[in-house]
Amino acid sequence: MKKSLLSFFCGLGFSISPMSAFADHAFLDSLNGQITANEIEMLFSGEPYERIDTSYELYLKGDANREDVISFWSRIYNTADSENELDQIVLQIQEIDDSNLCLTDGILENTKALSFRDMCR
């Protein structure tokens, strides 16, 4: 079902902005199952901070698993254009990941980022 939904949206050329995804929880509910980091990438474009929030919301709902969220965050981190952007991304992830879930532990395995070592203690 999720693959056909994704194909339907992509085939019709719809673009889904992160803000509309936040506003339309019915859309997120319609995903109804696991989506991968690649699908998150295709469905939600925009500012890295909005994409991080969206992927975390999907994780909390059970629509994206831990490994896919880590992979997605790692991609965002590795494509940052400046030190300032890297800092903002790290701060955003730290702010979101203040629970005992500590998703950021897994990012070390997927990125060149040493700064993530101190994020979960």
mmCIF file of N, CA and C in Angstrom:
data_model
loop_
_atom_site.group_PDB
_atom_site.id
_atom_site.type_symbol
_atom_site.label_atom_id
_atom_site.label_comp_id
_atom_site.label_asym_id
_atom_site.label_seq_id
_atom_site.Cartn_x
_atom_site.Cartn_y
_atom_site.Cartn_z
ATOM 1 N N MET A 1 0.820 -1.195 0.000
ATOM 2 C CA MET A 1 0.000 0.000 0.000
ATOM 3 C C MET A 1 0.857 1.249 0.000
ATOM 4 N N LYS A 2 1.911 1.277 0.861
ATOM 5 C CA LYS A 2 2.733 2.479 0.938
ATOM 6 C C LYS A 2 3.457 2.743 -0.371
ATOM 7 N N LYS A 3 3.931 1.692 -1.047
ATOM 8 C CA LYS A 3 4.631 1.889 -2.320
ATOM 9 C C LYS A 3 3.685 2.448 -3.375
ATOM 10 N N SER A 4 2.448 1.951 -3.391
ATOM 11 C CA SER A 4 1.512 2.448 -4.393
ATOM 12 C C SER A 4 1.124 3.892 -4.100
ATOM 13 N N LEU A 5 1.013 4.259 -2.828
ATOM 14 C CA LEU A 5 0.713 5.636 -2.461
ATOM 15 C C LEU A 5 1.847 6.554 -2.888
ATOM 16 N N LEU A 6 3.069 6.141 -2.610
ATOM 17 C CA LEU A 6 4.230 6.935 -3.001
ATOM 18 C C LEU A 6 4.303 7.054 -4.514
ATOM 19 N N SER A 7 4.097 5.965 -5.229
ATOM 20 C CA SER A 7 4.108 5.991 -6.689
ATOM 21 C C SER A 7 3.016 6.899 -7.224
ATOM 22 N N PHE A 8 1.857 6.861 -6.592
ATOM 23 C CA PHE A 8 0.746 7.699 -7.020
ATOM 24 C C PHE A 8 1.122 9.170 -6.930
ATOM 25 N N PHE A 9 1.663 9.577 -5.773
ATOM 26 C CA PHE A 9 2.032 10.977 -5.602
ATOM 27 C C PHE A 9 3.132 11.387 -6.562
ATOM 28 N N CYS A 10 4.166 10.560 -6.677
ATOM 29 C CA CYS A 10 5.291 10.892 -7.561
ATOM 30 C C CYS A 10 4.856 10.879 -9.022
ATOM 31 N N GLY A 11 4.016 9.922 -9.387
ATOM 32 C CA GLY A 11 3.563 9.809 -10.762
ATOM 33 C C GLY A 11 2.729 10.995 -11.202
ATOM 34 N N LEU A 12 1.996 11.581 -10.284
ATOM 35 C CA LEU A 12 1.178 12.741 -10.627
ATOM 36 C C LEU A 12 1.947 14.049 -10.511
ATOM 37 N N GLY A 13 3.188 13.956 -10.073
ATOM 38 C CA GLY A 13 4.025 15.148 -9.988
ATOM 39 C C GLY A 13 3.712 16.042 -8.802
ATOM 40 N N PHE A 14 3.033 15.483 -7.784
ATOM 41 C CA PHE A 14 2.757 16.294 -6.609
ATOM 42 C C PHE A 14 4.030 16.529 -5.837
ATOM 43 N N SER A 15 4.166 17.721 -5.297
ATOM 44 C CA SER A 15 5.253 17.964 -4.379
ATOM 45 C C SER A 15 4.627 18.301 -3.042
ATOM 46 N N ILE A 16 5.149 17.692 -2.014
ATOM 47 C CA ILE A 16 4.575 17.846 -0.690
ATOM 48 C C ILE A 16 5.572 18.604 0.154
ATOM 49 N N SER A 17 5.212 19.766 0.605
ATOM 50 C CA SER A 17 6.130 20.571 1.404
ATOM 51 C C SER A 17 6.086 20.099 2.845
ATOM 52 N N PRO A 18 7.176 20.336 3.597
ATOM 53 C CA PRO A 18 7.184 19.897 4.988
ATOM 54 C C PRO A 18 6.094 20.581 5.811
ATOM 55 N N MET A 19 5.818 21.850 5.539
ATOM 56 C CA MET A 19 4.831 22.547 6.326
ATOM 57 C C MET A 19 3.437 21.963 6.091
ATOM 58 N N SER A 20 3.131 21.598 4.857
ATOM 59 C CA SER A 20 1.819 21.003 4.615
ATOM 60 C C SER A 20 1.729 19.641 5.295
ATOM 61 N N ALA A 21 2.852 18.938 5.379
ATOM 62 C CA ALA A 21 2.847 17.638 6.049
ATOM 63 C C ALA A 21 2.564 17.817 7.538
ATOM 64 N N PHE A 22 3.130 18.868 8.141
ATOM 65 C CA PHE A 22 2.852 19.112 9.552
ATOM 66 C C PHE A 22 1.390 19.457 9.760
ATOM 67 N N ALA A 23 0.836 20.272 8.872
ATOM 68 C CA ALA A 23 -0.533 20.731 9.016
ATOM 69 C C ALA A 23 -1.524 19.598 8.749
ATOM 70 N N ASP A 24 -1.169 18.685 7.895
ATOM 71 C CA ASP A 24 -2.100 17.648 7.476
ATOM 72 C C ASP A 24 -1.723 16.304 8.094
ATOM 73 N N HIS A 25 -2.131 16.104 9.325
ATOM 74 C CA HIS A 25 -1.803 14.849 9.995
ATOM 75 C C HIS A 25 -2.538 13.676 9.357
ATOM 76 N N ALA A 26 -3.639 13.961 8.671
ATOM 77 C CA ALA A 26 -4.353 12.893 7.967
ATOM 78 C C ALA A 26 -3.458 12.296 6.889
ATOM 79 N N PHE A 27 -2.639 13.136 6.244
ATOM 80 C CA PHE A 27 -1.712 12.620 5.240
ATOM 81 C C PHE A 27 -0.715 11.664 5.885
ATOM 82 N N LEU A 28 -0.136 12.063 6.999
ATOM 83 C CA LEU A 28 0.816 11.186 7.683
ATOM 84 C C LEU A 28 0.128 9.905 8.130
ATOM 85 N N ASP A 29 -1.111 10.014 8.598
ATOM 86 C CA ASP A 29 -1.853 8.828 9.003
ATOM 87 C C ASP A 29 -2.108 7.900 7.825
ATOM 88 N N SER A 30 -2.257 8.484 6.632
ATOM 89 C CA SER A 30 -2.554 7.660 5.460
ATOM 90 C C SER A 30 -1.360 6.808 5.031
ATOM 91 N N LEU A 31 -0.157 7.145 5.498
ATOM 92 C CA LEU A 31 1.022 6.337 5.147
ATOM 93 C C LEU A 31 0.897 4.937 5.731
ATOM 94 N N ASN A 32 0.349 4.844 6.948
ATOM 95 C CA ASN A 32 -0.053 3.578 7.544
ATOM 96 C C ASN A 32 0.969 2.458 7.386
ATOM 97 N N GLY A 33 2.158 2.673 7.874
ATOM 98 C CA GLY A 33 3.161 1.624 7.833
ATOM 99 C C GLY A 33 4.556 2.199 7.771
ATOM 100 N N GLN A 34 5.526 1.344 7.598
ATOM 101 C CA GLN A 34 6.921 1.766 7.594
ATOM 102 C C GLN A 34 7.298 2.449 6.277
ATOM 103 N N ILE A 35 7.911 3.613 6.382
ATOM 104 C CA ILE A 35 8.487 4.231 5.194
ATOM 105 C C ILE A 35 9.987 4.345 5.414
ATOM 106 N N THR A 36 10.733 4.317 4.336
ATOM 107 C CA THR A 36 12.185 4.275 4.430
ATOM 108 C C THR A 36 12.769 5.678 4.357
ATOM 109 N N ALA A 37 14.077 5.763 4.630
ATOM 110 C CA ALA A 37 14.784 7.043 4.539
ATOM 111 C C ALA A 37 14.666 7.612 3.126
ATOM 112 N N ASN A 38 14.731 6.765 2.107
ATOM 113 C CA ASN A 38 14.589 7.239 0.720
ATOM 114 C C ASN A 38 13.210 7.841 0.490
ATOM 115 N N GLU A 39 12.192 7.215 1.038
ATOM 116 C CA GLU A 39 10.844 7.745 0.875
ATOM 117 C C GLU A 39 10.664 9.049 1.631
ATOM 118 N N ILE A 40 11.264 9.162 2.821
ATOM 119 C CA ILE A 40 11.217 10.421 3.555
ATOM 120 C C ILE A 40 11.863 11.511 2.703
ATOM 121 N N GLU A 41 12.991 11.180 2.110
ATOM 122 C CA GLU A 41 13.719 12.129 1.256
ATOM 123 C C GLU A 41 12.845 12.599 0.102
ATOM 124 N N MET A 42 12.124 11.683 -0.521
ATOM 125 C CA MET A 42 11.290 12.023 -1.671
ATOM 126 C C MET A 42 10.053 12.828 -1.264
ATOM 127 N N LEU A 43 9.463 12.480 -0.146
ATOM 128 C CA LEU A 43 8.211 13.115 0.248
ATOM 129 C C LEU A 43 8.396 14.481 0.887
ATOM 130 N N PHE A 44 9.474 14.653 1.629
ATOM 131 C CA PHE A 44 9.624 15.873 2.410
ATOM 132 C C PHE A 44 10.918 16.580 2.044
ATOM 133 N N SER A 45 10.781 17.669 1.312
ATOM 134 C CA SER A 45 11.942 18.481 0.985
ATOM 135 C C SER A 45 11.814 19.798 1.735
ATOM 136 N N GLY A 46 12.875 20.561 1.751
ATOM 137 C CA GLY A 46 12.830 21.851 2.429
ATOM 138 C C GLY A 46 14.014 22.012 3.345
ATOM 139 N N GLU A 47 13.847 22.909 4.292
ATOM 140 C CA GLU A 47 14.916 23.193 5.243
ATOM 141 C C GLU A 47 15.251 21.934 6.045
ATOM 142 N N PRO A 48 16.540 21.712 6.310
ATOM 143 C CA PRO A 48 16.926 20.510 7.072
ATOM 144 C C PRO A 48 16.188 20.384 8.402
ATOM 145 N N TYR A 49 15.938 21.518 9.056
ATOM 146 C CA TYR A 49 15.325 21.483 10.383
ATOM 147 C C TYR A 49 13.883 20.980 10.297
ATOM 148 N N GLU A 50 13.169 21.385 9.255
ATOM 149 C CA GLU A 50 11.804 20.902 9.070
ATOM 150 C C GLU A 50 11.805 19.416 8.736
ATOM 151 N N ARG A 51 12.774 19.002 7.960
ATOM 152 C CA ARG A 51 12.856 17.593 7.572
ATOM 153 C C ARG A 51 13.190 16.714 8.773
ATOM 154 N N ILE A 52 14.030 17.218 9.660
ATOM 155 C CA ILE A 52 14.369 16.476 10.875
ATOM 156 C C ILE A 52 13.121 16.323 11.738
ATOM 157 N N ASP A 53 12.371 17.407 11.923
ATOM 158 C CA ASP A 53 11.137 17.347 12.705
ATOM 159 C C ASP A 53 10.153 16.346 12.115
ATOM 160 N N THR A 54 9.988 16.393 10.802
ATOM 161 C CA THR A 54 9.033 15.514 10.130
ATOM 162 C C THR A 54 9.428 14.058 10.297
ATOM 163 N N SER A 55 10.702 13.746 10.103
ATOM 164 C CA SER A 55 11.134 12.355 10.224
ATOM 165 C C SER A 55 10.970 11.856 11.655
ATOM 166 N N TYR A 56 11.201 12.723 12.632
ATOM 167 C CA TYR A 56 11.034 12.328 14.023
ATOM 168 C C TYR A 56 9.556 12.074 14.336
ATOM 169 N N GLU A 57 8.683 12.910 13.776
ATOM 170 C CA GLU A 57 7.250 12.695 13.960
ATOM 171 C C GLU A 57 6.833 11.343 13.375
ATOM 172 N N LEU A 58 7.373 11.010 12.210
ATOM 173 C CA LEU A 58 7.082 9.706 11.600
ATOM 174 C C LEU A 58 7.579 8.570 12.494
ATOM 175 N N TYR A 59 8.760 8.743 13.090
ATOM 176 C CA TYR A 59 9.304 7.730 13.987
ATOM 177 C C TYR A 59 8.382 7.524 15.198
ATOM 178 N N LEU A 60 7.949 8.628 15.798
ATOM 179 C CA LEU A 60 7.097 8.530 16.984
ATOM 180 C C LEU A 60 5.765 7.858 16.669
ATOM 181 N N LYS A 61 5.250 8.078 15.471
ATOM 182 C CA LYS A 61 3.990 7.446 15.061
ATOM 183 C C LYS A 61 4.181 5.986 14.685
ATOM 184 N N GLY A 62 5.419 5.555 14.486
ATOM 185 C CA GLY A 62 5.676 4.191 14.075
ATOM 186 C C GLY A 62 5.720 4.001 12.575
ATOM 187 N N ASP A 63 5.706 5.105 11.807
ATOM 188 C CA ASP A 63 5.742 5.002 10.351
ATOM 189 C C ASP A 63 7.160 4.943 9.794
ATOM 190 N N ALA A 64 8.141 5.251 10.605
ATOM 191 C CA ALA A 64 9.539 5.132 10.182
ATOM 192 C C ALA A 64 10.300 4.484 11.337
ATOM 193 N N ASN A 65 11.203 3.566 11.021
ATOM 194 C CA ASN A 65 11.921 2.910 12.105
ATOM 195 C C ASN A 65 13.195 3.679 12.458
ATOM 196 N N ARG A 66 13.793 3.294 13.561
ATOM 197 C CA ARG A 66 14.964 3.991 14.095
ATOM 198 C C ARG A 66 16.087 4.080 13.066
ATOM 199 N N GLU A 67 16.377 2.984 12.376
ATOM 200 C CA GLU A 67 17.488 2.959 11.431
ATOM 201 C C GLU A 67 17.259 3.925 10.264
ATOM 202 N N ASP A 68 16.021 4.029 9.798
ATOM 203 C CA ASP A 68 15.728 4.939 8.698
ATOM 204 C C ASP A 68 15.846 6.397 9.135
ATOM 205 N N VAL A 69 15.405 6.698 10.350
ATOM 206 C CA VAL A 69 15.542 8.072 10.849
ATOM 207 C C VAL A 69 17.017 8.420 11.002
ATOM 208 N N ILE A 70 17.805 7.502 11.546
ATOM 209 C CA ILE A 70 19.242 7.736 11.688
ATOM 210 C C ILE A 70 19.884 7.946 10.323
ATOM 211 N N SER A 71 19.538 7.125 9.365
ATOM 212 C CA SER A 71 20.080 7.251 8.014
ATOM 213 C C SER A 71 19.713 8.602 7.407
ATOM 214 N N PHE A 72 18.476 9.010 7.585
ATOM 215 C CA PHE A 72 18.007 10.281 7.036
ATOM 216 C C PHE A 72 18.726 11.446 7.687
ATOM 217 N N TRP A 73 18.844 11.441 9.028
ATOM 218 C CA TRP A 73 19.548 12.518 9.717
ATOM 219 C C TRP A 73 21.011 12.561 9.293
ATOM 220 N N SER A 74 21.604 11.388 9.084
ATOM 221 C CA SER A 74 22.999 11.322 8.656
ATOM 222 C C SER A 74 23.179 11.976 7.287
ATOM 223 N N ARG A 75 22.241 11.726 6.383
ATOM 224 C CA ARG A 75 22.311 12.356 5.057
ATOM 225 C C ARG A 75 22.244 13.871 5.161
ATOM 226 N N ILE A 76 21.325 14.349 5.993
ATOM 227 C CA ILE A 76 21.193 15.796 6.168
ATOM 228 C C ILE A 76 22.495 16.364 6.721
ATOM 229 N N TYR A 77 23.037 15.699 7.721
ATOM 230 C CA TYR A 77 24.283 16.182 8.335
ATOM 231 C C TYR A 77 25.416 16.216 7.316
ATOM 232 N N ASN A 78 25.557 15.168 6.541
ATOM 233 C CA ASN A 78 26.663 15.067 5.591
ATOM 234 C C ASN A 78 26.542 16.010 4.402
ATOM 235 N N THR A 79 25.374 16.591 4.182
ATOM 236 C CA THR A 79 25.215 17.511 3.059
ATOM 237 C C THR A 79 25.196 18.975 3.501
ATOM 238 N N ALA A 80 25.482 19.228 4.758
ATOM 239 C CA ALA A 80 25.501 20.613 5.241
ATOM 240 C C ALA A 80 26.572 21.408 4.499
ATOM 241 N N ASP A 81 26.236 22.654 4.185
ATOM 242 C CA ASP A 81 27.123 23.493 3.380
ATOM 243 C C ASP A 81 28.109 24.319 4.188
ATOM 244 N N SER A 82 27.868 24.474 5.473
ATOM 245 C CA SER A 82 28.738 25.346 6.267
ATOM 246 C C SER A 82 28.792 24.865 7.710
ATOM 247 N N GLU A 83 29.778 25.378 8.440
ATOM 248 C CA GLU A 83 29.879 25.045 9.863
ATOM 249 C C GLU A 83 28.635 25.515 10.616
ATOM 250 N N ASN A 84 28.132 26.677 10.232
ATOM 251 C CA ASN A 84 26.935 27.212 10.876
ATOM 252 C C ASN A 84 25.751 26.262 10.669
ATOM 253 N N GLU A 85 25.605 25.765 9.443
ATOM 254 C CA GLU A 85 24.512 24.830 9.169
ATOM 255 C C GLU A 85 24.694 23.529 9.953
ATOM 256 N N LEU A 86 25.930 23.050 10.039
ATOM 257 C CA LEU A 86 26.199 21.846 10.838
ATOM 258 C C LEU A 86 25.790 22.071 12.290
ATOM 259 N N ASP A 87 26.170 23.223 12.830
ATOM 260 C CA ASP A 87 25.824 23.531 14.218
ATOM 261 C C ASP A 87 24.317 23.567 14.421
ATOM 262 N N GLN A 88 23.605 24.182 13.475
ATOM 263 C CA GLN A 88 22.146 24.266 13.586
ATOM 264 C C GLN A 88 21.496 22.885 13.523
ATOM 265 N N ILE A 89 22.023 22.034 12.651
ATOM 266 C CA ILE A 89 21.480 20.679 12.532
ATOM 267 C C ILE A 89 21.711 19.892 13.818
ATOM 268 N N VAL A 90 22.922 19.995 14.367
ATOM 269 C CA VAL A 90 23.230 19.298 15.616
ATOM 270 C C VAL A 90 22.324 19.794 16.741
ATOM 271 N N LEU A 91 22.144 21.108 16.834
ATOM 272 C CA LEU A 91 21.276 21.660 17.871
ATOM 273 C C LEU A 91 19.839 21.176 17.714
ATOM 274 N N GLN A 92 19.362 21.126 16.477
ATOM 275 C CA GLN A 92 18.001 20.663 16.225
ATOM 276 C C GLN A 92 17.831 19.202 16.644
ATOM 277 N N ILE A 93 18.788 18.374 16.286
ATOM 278 C CA ILE A 93 18.697 16.958 16.651
ATOM 279 C C ILE A 93 18.788 16.799 18.167
ATOM 280 N N GLN A 94 19.672 17.555 18.804
ATOM 281 C CA GLN A 94 19.774 17.469 20.260
ATOM 282 C C GLN A 94 18.471 17.883 20.926
ATOM 283 N N GLU A 95 17.842 18.925 20.396
ATOM 284 C CA GLU A 95 16.589 19.407 20.971
ATOM 285 C C GLU A 95 15.489 18.355 20.849
ATOM 286 N N ILE A 96 15.405 17.727 19.699
ATOM 287 C CA ILE A 96 14.387 16.697 19.474
ATOM 288 C C ILE A 96 14.704 15.450 20.284
ATOM 289 N N ASP A 97 15.955 15.053 20.280
ATOM 290 C CA ASP A 97 16.348 13.761 20.846
ATOM 291 C C ASP A 97 16.758 13.903 22.303
ATOM 292 N N ASP A 98 15.924 14.588 23.096
ATOM 293 C CA ASP A 98 16.256 14.765 24.507
ATOM 294 C C ASP A 98 15.640 13.679 25.375
ATOM 295 N N SER A 99 15.050 12.710 24.728
ATOM 296 C CA SER A 99 14.440 11.603 25.461
ATOM 297 C C SER A 99 15.456 10.487 25.657
ATOM 298 N N ASN A 100 15.025 9.424 26.260
ATOM 299 C CA ASN A 100 15.904 8.278 26.469
ATOM 300 C C ASN A 100 16.070 7.433 25.210
ATOM 301 N N LEU A 101 15.400 7.823 24.125
ATOM 302 C CA LEU A 101 15.526 7.069 22.880
ATOM 303 C C LEU A 101 16.948 7.160 22.336
ATOM 304 N N CYS A 102 17.553 8.302 22.493
ATOM 305 C CA CYS A 102 18.935 8.537 22.088
ATOM 306 C C CYS A 102 19.226 8.015 20.675
ATOM 307 N N LEU A 103 18.447 8.442 19.716
ATOM 308 C CA LEU A 103 18.626 8.031 18.328
ATOM 309 C C LEU A 103 19.993 8.425 17.781
ATOM 310 N N THR A 104 20.555 9.473 18.346
ATOM 311 C CA THR A 104 21.807 9.992 17.802
ATOM 312 C C THR A 104 22.987 9.043 17.979
ATOM 313 N N ASP A 105 22.891 8.059 18.860
ATOM 314 C CA ASP A 105 23.971 7.076 18.998
ATOM 315 C C ASP A 105 24.293 6.419 17.656
ATOM 316 N N GLY A 106 23.276 6.074 16.908
ATOM 317 C CA GLY A 106 23.465 5.365 15.655
ATOM 318 C C GLY A 106 24.008 6.213 14.532
ATOM 319 N N ILE A 107 23.937 7.525 14.657
ATOM 320 C CA ILE A 107 24.391 8.390 13.571
ATOM 321 C C ILE A 107 25.901 8.266 13.377
ATOM 322 N N LEU A 108 26.635 8.016 14.457
ATOM 323 C CA LEU A 108 28.092 7.877 14.345
ATOM 324 C C LEU A 108 28.496 6.818 13.337
ATOM 325 N N GLU A 109 27.713 5.771 13.248
ATOM 326 C CA GLU A 109 28.041 4.694 12.327
ATOM 327 C C GLU A 109 27.812 5.095 10.869
ATOM 328 N N ASN A 110 26.988 6.115 10.649
ATOM 329 C CA ASN A 110 26.599 6.480 9.299
ATOM 330 C C ASN A 110 27.182 7.797 8.800
ATOM 331 N N THR A 111 27.906 8.504 9.631
ATOM 332 C CA THR A 111 28.419 9.813 9.223
ATOM 333 C C THR A 111 29.893 9.943 9.546
ATOM 334 N N LYS A 112 30.459 11.004 9.031
ATOM 335 C CA LYS A 112 31.839 11.343 9.335
ATOM 336 C C LYS A 112 31.898 12.268 10.544
ATOM 337 N N ALA A 113 30.768 12.462 11.219
ATOM 338 C CA ALA A 113 30.647 13.454 12.278
ATOM 339 C C ALA A 113 31.152 12.926 13.606
ATOM 340 N N LEU A 114 32.208 13.525 14.103
ATOM 341 C CA LEU A 114 32.714 13.153 15.419
ATOM 342 C C LEU A 114 31.950 13.873 16.515
ATOM 343 N N SER A 115 31.364 15.011 16.192
ATOM 344 C CA SER A 115 30.680 15.804 17.206
ATOM 345 C C SER A 115 29.460 15.103 17.790
ATOM 346 N N PHE A 116 28.955 14.089 17.127
ATOM 347 C CA PHE A 116 27.791 13.381 17.650
ATOM 348 C C PHE A 116 28.144 12.508 18.847
ATOM 349 N N ARG A 117 29.408 12.253 19.080
ATOM 350 C CA ARG A 117 29.802 11.366 20.190
ATOM 351 C C ARG A 117 29.329 11.880 21.536
ATOM 352 N N ASP A 118 29.282 13.215 21.674
ATOM 353 C CA ASP A 118 28.911 13.775 22.966
ATOM 354 C C ASP A 118 27.417 14.064 23.087
ATOM 355 N N MET A 119 26.654 13.730 22.062
ATOM 356 C CA MET A 119 25.242 14.115 22.070
ATOM 357 C C MET A 119 24.400 13.270 23.007
ATOM 358 N N CYS A 120 24.718 12.025 23.184
ATOM 359 C CA CYS A 120 23.915 11.153 24.039
ATOM 360 C C CYS A 120 24.771 10.638 25.182
ATOM 361 N N ARG A 121 24.464 11.073 26.349
ATOM 362 C CA ARG A 121 25.200 10.618 27.529
ATOM 363 C C ARG A 121 24.240 10.202 28.600
#
